[in-house]
PDB file of C-alpha atoms and ligand atoms in Angstrom:
ATOM      1  CA  MET A1197     119.853 107.362 115.331  1.00  0.00           C
ATOM      2  CA  LYS A1198     117.441 105.699 116.625  1.00  0.00           C
ATOM      3  CA  VAL A1199     115.827 103.294 114.236  1.00  0.00           C
ATOM      4  CA  LEU A1200     113.369 101.399 114.837  1.00  0.00           C
ATOM      5  CA  ILE A1201     112.558  98.371 113.729  1.00  0.00           C
ATOM      6  CA  THR A1202     108.993  96.305 112.962  1.00  0.00           C
ATOM      7  CA  ALA A1203     107.957  92.764 112.128  1.00  0.00           C
ATOM      8  CA  PHE A1204     104.830  90.548 112.056  1.00  0.00           C
ATOM      9  CA  GLU A1205     104.337  87.344 114.064  1.00  0.00           C
ATOM     10  CA  PRO A1206     103.330  84.294 111.998  1.00  0.00           C
ATOM     11  CA  PHE A1207     100.390  84.012 109.383  1.00  0.00           C
ATOM     12  CA  ARG A1208      98.406  81.864 107.356  1.00  0.00           C
ATOM     13  CA  GLY A1209      98.921  79.284 109.425  1.00  0.00           C
ATOM     14  CA  ASP A1210     102.690  79.179 109.474  1.00  0.00           C
ATOM     15  CA  ALA A1211     104.209  78.387 112.540  1.00  0.00           C
ATOM     16  CA  GLN A1212     106.806  81.259 111.929  1.00  0.00           C
ATOM     17  CA  ASN A1213     107.927  84.420 110.387  1.00  0.00           C
ATOM     18  CA  SER A1214     111.292  85.274 108.486  1.00  0.00           C
ATOM     19  CA  SER A1215     110.415  88.889 110.145  1.00  0.00           C
ATOM     20  CA  GLN A1216     110.559  87.936 113.388  1.00  0.00           C
ATOM     21  CA  LEU A1217     112.807  84.995 112.896  1.00  0.00           C
ATOM     22  CA  VAL A1218     115.863  88.168 111.769  1.00  0.00           C
ATOM     23  CA  LEU A1219     114.446  91.249 114.224  1.00  0.00           C
ATOM     24  CA  GLU A1220     115.350  88.500 117.051  1.00  0.00           C
ATOM     25  CA  SER A1221     118.310  87.891 115.802  1.00  0.00           C
ATOM     26  CA  LEU A1222     119.602  91.522 115.042  1.00  0.00           C
ATOM     27  CA  PRO A1223     121.904  93.420 117.797  1.00  0.00           C
ATOM     28  CA  GLU A1224     120.642  96.363 119.367  1.00  0.00           C
ATOM     29  CA  ARG A1225     123.147  98.366 118.516  1.00  0.00           C
ATOM     30  CA  VAL A1226     124.356  98.143 114.851  1.00  0.00           C
ATOM     31  CA  GLY A1227     127.425 100.544 114.406  1.00  0.00           C
ATOM     32  CA  GLU A1228     125.887 104.220 115.023  1.00  0.00           C
ATOM     33  CA  VAL A1229     122.398 102.810 114.670  1.00  0.00           C
ATOM     34  CA  GLU A1230     120.592 101.903 118.014  1.00  0.00           C
ATOM     35  CA  VAL A1231     117.772  99.683 116.819  1.00  0.00           C
ATOM     36  CA  VAL A1232     114.197  99.133 118.776  1.00  0.00           C
ATOM     37  CA  LYS A1233     111.869  96.245 117.664  1.00  0.00           C
ATOM     38  CA  CYS A1234     108.813  95.678 118.092  1.00  0.00           C
ATOM     39  CA  VAL A1235     106.170  92.529 116.815  1.00  0.00           C
ATOM     40  CA  LEU A1236     102.596  93.626 114.715  1.00  0.00           C
ATOM     41  CA  PRO A1237     100.166  91.374 114.579  1.00  0.00           C
ATOM     42  CA  VAL A1238      98.863  89.930 111.048  1.00  0.00           C
ATOM     43  CA  ALA A1239      95.791  92.327 111.117  1.00  0.00           C
ATOM     44  CA  PHE A1240      94.962  95.193 108.677  1.00  0.00           C
ATOM     45  CA  ALA A1241      93.009  96.954 111.528  1.00  0.00           C
ATOM     46  CA  HIS A1242      95.739  96.710 114.024  1.00  0.00           C
ATOM     47  CA  ALA A1243      98.972  97.036 113.153  1.00  0.00           C
ATOM     48  CA  SER A1244      99.717 100.239 111.485  1.00  0.00           C
ATOM     49  CA  GLU A1245      97.619 101.179 114.749  1.00  0.00           C
ATOM     50  CA  GLU A1246      99.967  99.836 116.759  1.00  0.00           C
ATOM     51  CA  ALA A1247     103.736 100.544 114.495  1.00  0.00           C
ATOM     52  CA  ILE A1248     101.939 104.502 115.141  1.00  0.00           C
ATOM     53  CA  ALA A1249     101.583 104.211 119.241  1.00  0.00           C
ATOM     54  CA  ALA A1250     105.239 102.823 119.693  1.00  0.00           C
ATOM     55  CA  ILE A1251     106.895 104.955 117.302  1.00  0.00           C
ATOM     56  CA  GLU A1252     105.022 108.019 119.527  1.00  0.00           C
ATOM     57  CA  ARG A1253     106.181 105.658 122.006  1.00  0.00           C
ATOM     58  CA  VAL A1254     110.021 105.401 120.766  1.00  0.00           C
ATOM     59  CA  ARG A1255     110.466 109.057 118.566  1.00  0.00           C
ATOM     60  CA  PRO A1256     112.951 107.190 115.942  1.00  0.00           C
ATOM     61  CA  GLN A1257     114.833 108.744 113.510  1.00  0.00           C
ATOM     62  CA  ALA A1258     113.926 106.251 110.760  1.00  0.00           C
ATOM     63  CA  VAL A1259     111.394 103.468 110.391  1.00  0.00           C
ATOM     64  CA  VAL A1260     112.720  99.924 109.033  1.00  0.00           C
ATOM     65  CA  CYS A1261     109.458  97.454 109.031  1.00  0.00           C
ATOM     66  CA  LEU A1262     110.048  93.973 108.065  1.00  0.00           C
ATOM     67  CA  GLY A1263     107.818  91.385 106.359  1.00  0.00           C
ATOM     68  CA  GLN A1264     107.994  87.808 105.237  1.00  0.00           C
ATOM     69  CA  ALA A1265     106.884  86.992 101.290  1.00  0.00           C
ATOM     70  CA  SER A1266     107.407  84.309 100.553  1.00  0.00           C
ATOM     71  CA  THR A1267     108.155  83.806  96.781  1.00  0.00           C
ATOM     72  CA  ARG A1268     110.972  86.456  96.910  1.00  0.00           C
ATOM     73  CA  ALA A1269     114.578  85.137  96.615  1.00  0.00           C
ATOM     74  CA  CYS A1270     116.364  87.484  98.367  1.00  0.00           C
ATOM     75  CA  VAL A1271     116.097  91.091 100.693  1.00  0.00           C
ATOM     76  CA  ASN A1272     113.496  93.077  98.723  1.00  0.00           C
ATOM     77  CA  LEU A1273     113.220  96.808  99.541  1.00  0.00           C
ATOM     78  CA  GLU A1274     110.081  97.565  98.285  1.00  0.00           C
ATOM     79  CA  ARG A1275     109.764 101.103  96.753  1.00  0.00           C
ATOM     80  CA  ILE A1276     106.164 102.247  96.866  1.00  0.00           C
ATOM     81  CA  ALA A1277     102.717 101.170  99.126  1.00  0.00           C
ATOM     82  CA  VAL A1278      99.411 101.566  97.150  1.00  0.00           C
ATOM     83  CA  ASN A1279      96.096 102.399  98.469  1.00  0.00           C
ATOM     84  CA  MET A1280      94.123  99.192  98.570  1.00  0.00           C
ATOM     85  CA  ALA A1281      94.058  96.639 101.183  1.00  0.00           C
ATOM     86  CA  HIS A1282      92.821  93.401  99.840  1.00  0.00           C
ATOM     87  CA  ALA A1283      93.211  90.329 101.025  1.00  0.00           C
ATOM     88  CA  ASN A1284      92.498  86.584  99.323  1.00  0.00           C
ATOM     89  CA  ASN A1285      92.583  84.664 102.560  1.00  0.00           C
ATOM     90  CA  PRO A1286      91.499  85.986 105.778  1.00  0.00           C
ATOM     91  CA  ASP A1287      94.303  87.828 108.354  1.00  0.00           C
ATOM     92  CA  ASN A1288      94.865  86.911 112.179  1.00  0.00           C
ATOM     93  CA  ALA A1289      92.293  88.750 113.735  1.00  0.00           C
ATOM     94  CA  GLY A1290      89.333  86.822 110.743  1.00  0.00           C
ATOM     95  CA  ALA A1291      89.409  90.260 108.302  1.00  0.00           C
ATOM     96  CA  LYS A1292      89.272  89.617 104.496  1.00  0.00           C
ATOM     97  CA  PRO A1293      88.952  93.219 102.923  1.00  0.00           C
ATOM     98  CA  CYS A1294      88.162  93.401  99.188  1.00  0.00           C
ATOM     99  CA  ARG A1295      89.342  96.042  97.043  1.00  0.00           C
ATOM    100  CA  GLN A1296      88.854  98.793 100.090  1.00  0.00           C
ATOM    101  CA  PRO A1297      91.174 102.258 100.220  1.00  0.00           C
ATOM    102  CA  VAL A1298      93.803 101.875 103.080  1.00  0.00           C
ATOM    103  CA  VAL A1299      93.560 105.988 103.518  1.00  0.00           C
ATOM    104  CA  ALA A1300      89.989 107.495 102.009  1.00  0.00           C
ATOM    105  CA  GLY A1301      90.863 110.213  99.816  1.00  0.00           C
ATOM    106  CA  GLY A1302      94.467 109.275  99.881  1.00  0.00           C
ATOM    107  CA  PRO A1303      96.523 109.433  96.827  1.00  0.00           C
ATOM    108  CA  ASP A1304      97.732 105.878  94.678  1.00  0.00           C
ATOM    109  CA  GLY A1305     100.641 105.049  95.621  1.00  0.00           C
ATOM    110  CA  ILE A1306     103.430 106.964  97.759  1.00  0.00           C
ATOM    111  CA  PHE A1307     106.643 106.447  96.794  1.00  0.00           C
ATOM    112  CA  CYS A1308     109.682 105.780  99.925  1.00  0.00           C
ATOM    113  CA  LYS A1309     111.452 108.681 100.346  1.00  0.00           C
ATOM    114  CA  LEU A1310     114.874 106.975 101.210  1.00  0.00           C
ATOM    115  CA  PRO A1311     116.764 106.130  98.257  1.00  0.00           C
ATOM    116  CA  VAL A1312     116.035 102.314  97.336  1.00  0.00           C
ATOM    117  CA  ASP A1313     118.266 102.210  94.350  1.00  0.00           C
ATOM    118  CA  ASP A1314     121.402 103.172  96.535  1.00  0.00           C
ATOM    119  CA  LEU A1315     120.297 101.093  99.867  1.00  0.00           C
ATOM    120  CA  ALA A1316     120.273  97.774  97.412  1.00  0.00           C
ATOM    121  CA  GLN A1317     123.591  98.336  95.902  1.00  0.00           C
ATOM    122  CA  ALA A1318     124.801  98.937 100.093  1.00  0.00           C
ATOM    123  CA  VAL A1319     123.219  95.655 100.446  1.00  0.00           C
ATOM    124  CA  ARG A1320     124.573  93.818  97.645  1.00  0.00           C
ATOM    125  CA  ALA A1321     128.451  95.714  97.937  1.00  0.00           C
ATOM    126  CA  ALA A1322     128.361  93.791 101.811  1.00  0.00           C
ATOM    127  CA  GLY A1323     127.688  90.547  99.980  1.00  0.00           C
ATOM    128  CA  TYR A1324     124.007  89.551 100.493  1.00  0.00           C
ATOM    129  CA  PRO A1325     121.230  89.255  97.582  1.00  0.00           C
ATOM    130  CA  CYS A1326     119.293  92.450  97.553  1.00  0.00           C
ATOM    131  CA  ALA A1327     116.436  93.769  95.141  1.00  0.00           C
ATOM    132  CA  VAL A1328     113.891  96.464  94.877  1.00  0.00           C
ATOM    133  CA  SER A1329     111.079  95.553  94.724  1.00  0.00           C
ATOM    134  CA  ASN A1330     108.227  97.637  92.991  1.00  0.00           C
ATOM    135  CA  THR A1331     104.963  96.303  94.923  1.00  0.00           C
ATOM    136  CA  ALA A1332     104.829  95.336  98.369  1.00  0.00           C
ATOM    137  CA  GLY A1333     101.178  93.338  97.865  1.00  0.00           C
ATOM    138  CA  LEU A1334      97.632  94.451  98.712  1.00  0.00           C
ATOM    139  CA  TYR A1335      97.773  92.683 102.141  1.00  0.00           C
ATOM    140  CA  VAL A1336      98.936  93.230 105.877  1.00  0.00           C
ATOM    141  CA  CYS A1337     102.212  94.474 104.441  1.00  0.00           C
ATOM    142  CA  ASN A1338     101.466  97.000 101.694  1.00  0.00           C
ATOM    143  CA  THR A1339      98.327  98.822 103.760  1.00  0.00           C
ATOM    144  CA  LEU A1340     100.939  99.105 107.181  1.00  0.00           C
ATOM    145  CA  TYR A1341     103.607 100.497 104.582  1.00  0.00           C
ATOM    146  CA  TYR A1342     100.874 102.948 103.180  1.00  0.00           C
ATOM    147  CA  SER A1343      99.814 104.204 106.220  1.00  0.00           C
ATOM    148  CA  LEU A1344     103.190 105.198 107.714  1.00  0.00           C
ATOM    149  CA  LEU A1345     104.216 106.465 104.421  1.00  0.00           C
ATOM    150  CA  HIS A1346     101.125 108.665 104.369  1.00  0.00           C
ATOM    151  CA  ARG A1347     101.018 110.029 107.992  1.00  0.00           C
ATOM    152  CA  TYR A1348     104.713 110.420 108.267  1.00  0.00           C
ATOM    153  CA  ALA A1349     105.578 112.131 105.057  1.00  0.00           C
ATOM    154  CA  ASP A1350     108.210 113.981 104.570  1.00  0.00           C
ATOM    155  CA  VAL A1351     108.735 114.005 108.548  1.00  0.00           C
ATOM    156  CA  LEU A1352     110.322 110.062 109.644  1.00  0.00           C
ATOM    157  CA  PRO A1353     111.375 108.464 106.942  1.00  0.00           C
ATOM    158  CA  VAL A1354     109.804 104.202 106.613  1.00  0.00           C
ATOM    159  CA  LEU A1355     111.425 101.639 104.432  1.00  0.00           C
ATOM    160  CA  PHE A1356     109.290  98.070 104.217  1.00  0.00           C
ATOM    161  CA  VAL A1357     111.822  95.265 103.080  1.00  0.00           C
ATOM    162  CA  HIS A1358     109.956  92.293 102.825  1.00  0.00           C
ATOM    163  CA  LEU A1359     111.936  89.021 103.384  1.00  0.00           C
ATOM    164  CA  PRO A1360     111.818  85.213 102.353  1.00  0.00           C
ATOM    165  CA  TYR A1361     111.212  82.448 104.207  1.00  0.00           C
ATOM    166  CA  ALA A1362     113.935  81.662 106.243  1.00  0.00           C
ATOM    167  CA  HIS A1363     116.157  78.046 105.693  1.00  0.00           C
ATOM    168  CA  GLN A1364     114.141  75.783 108.478  1.00  0.00           C
ATOM    169  CA  GLN A1365     110.633  77.137 106.956  1.00  0.00           C
ATOM    170  CA  ALA A1366     111.367  76.629 103.561  1.00  0.00           C
ATOM    171  CA  ALA A1367     112.592  72.705 104.308  1.00  0.00           C
ATOM    172  CA  ALA A1368     109.064  71.879 105.504  1.00  0.00           C
ATOM    173  CA  LYS A1369     107.736  73.174 101.613  1.00  0.00           C
ATOM    174  CA  PRO A1370     107.689  72.325  98.106  1.00  0.00           C
ATOM    175  CA  ALA A1371     111.645  71.567  96.912  1.00  0.00           C
ATOM    176  CA  ALA A1372     112.182  75.308  95.164  1.00  0.00           C
ATOM    177  CA  THR A1373     110.589  77.701  97.694  1.00  0.00           C
ATOM    178  CA  PRO A1374     113.255  80.069  97.730  1.00  0.00           C
ATOM    179  CA  SER A1375     115.005  81.140 101.583  1.00  0.00           C
ATOM    180  CA  MET A1376     117.851  82.679 103.391  1.00  0.00           C
ATOM    181  CA  ALA A1377     119.243  82.225 105.784  1.00  0.00           C
ATOM    182  CA  VAL A1378     118.091  83.838 109.104  1.00  0.00           C
ATOM    183  CA  ALA A1379     122.184  84.923 109.570  1.00  0.00           C
ATOM    184  CA  SER A1380     122.491  86.557 106.613  1.00  0.00           C
ATOM    185  CA  MET A1381     118.813  88.344 106.357  1.00  0.00           C
ATOM    186  CA  SER A1382     120.166  89.603 109.707  1.00  0.00           C
ATOM    187  CA  ASP A1383     123.901  90.983 108.446  1.00  0.00           C
ATOM    188  CA  ALA A1384     122.537  92.237 105.387  1.00  0.00           C
ATOM    189  CA  ILE A1385     118.828  94.163 107.196  1.00  0.00           C
ATOM    190  CA  ALA A1386     122.322  95.473 109.757  1.00  0.00           C
ATOM    191  CA  ALA A1387     124.612  96.720 106.140  1.00  0.00           C
ATOM    192  CA  LEU A1388     120.811  98.480 105.411  1.00  0.00           C
ATOM    193  CA  LEU A1389     120.861 100.131 108.796  1.00  0.00           C
ATOM    194  CA  ALA A1390     124.350 101.502 107.930  1.00  0.00           C
ATOM    195  CA  ALA A1391     123.585 102.812 104.714  1.00  0.00           C
ATOM    196  CA  ILE A1392     120.100 104.729 105.930  1.00  0.00           C
ATOM    197  CA  SER A1393     122.318 105.670 109.064  1.00  0.00           C
ATOM    198  CA  ALA A1394     124.653 107.442 106.157  1.00  0.00           C
ATOM    199  CA  ALA A1395     122.163 108.094 103.712  1.00  0.00           C
ATOM    200  CA  GLU A1396     120.840 110.469 106.065  1.00  0.00           C
ATOM    201  CA  ARG A1397     123.568 112.245 107.696  1.00  0.00           C
TER     202      ARG A1397
HETATM  203  N1  PCA B2644     103.489  89.142 105.392  1.00  0.00           N
HETATM  204  C1  PCA B2644     102.165  89.122 104.825  1.00  0.00           C
HETATM  205  C2  PCA B2644     101.858  89.985 105.893  1.00  0.00           C
HETATM  206  C3  PCA B2644     102.921  89.620 107.145  1.00  0.00           C
HETATM  207  C4  PCA B2644     103.287  89.218 106.565  1.00  0.00           C
HETATM  208  O1  PCA B2644     105.084  88.901 106.915  1.00  0.00           O
HETATM  209  C5  PCA B2644     102.484  90.830 103.909  1.00  0.00           C
HETATM  210  O2  PCA B2644     103.489  90.468 102.640  1.00  0.00           O
HETATM  211  O3  PCA B2644     101.414  91.439 103.621  1.00  0.00           O
END
């Protein structure tokens, strides 16, 4: 099974993005899963465009999108994307949408088609803290997730995963900032890929 894994470049003044660090540390193959990697810009107008171009080029059997969420303390599997794009801070291209639809006329929300609760359990069983989240926010990550869930509906499983800061990022933040080791997040994503490939078999 071929899985496209996307991550995001750094944004909002951070020098690194934990999702990109994790993507770079993932092996090219996890069991039966061939991993194809792609880094996306933190830009409302371009992230999904570039992801769709990668999907059309790679023709994967599943897509896992990774993003950084500074308030999360563990690996978070996102259950739903909502049809709203809103930014309190401009994206890397300077865009700052105010409560705009991601897809005009689209449904308010779209659920992930994969069994997120079972997948989270599989990641925990592998020894890594993992939870299901019921909001991916309203920023670029949610826009990417909504765009892909809307476009690929039943033809291609797509899952968005929010990751905490890596330890080396959190070390430069206030003391209680949650973080995980890149190696642990990478192993957790490997366990997730194994579970997705088992679920899709
Ligand atoms: N996190 C942001 C956008 C890029 C990223 O890594 C988000 O949660 O929307």
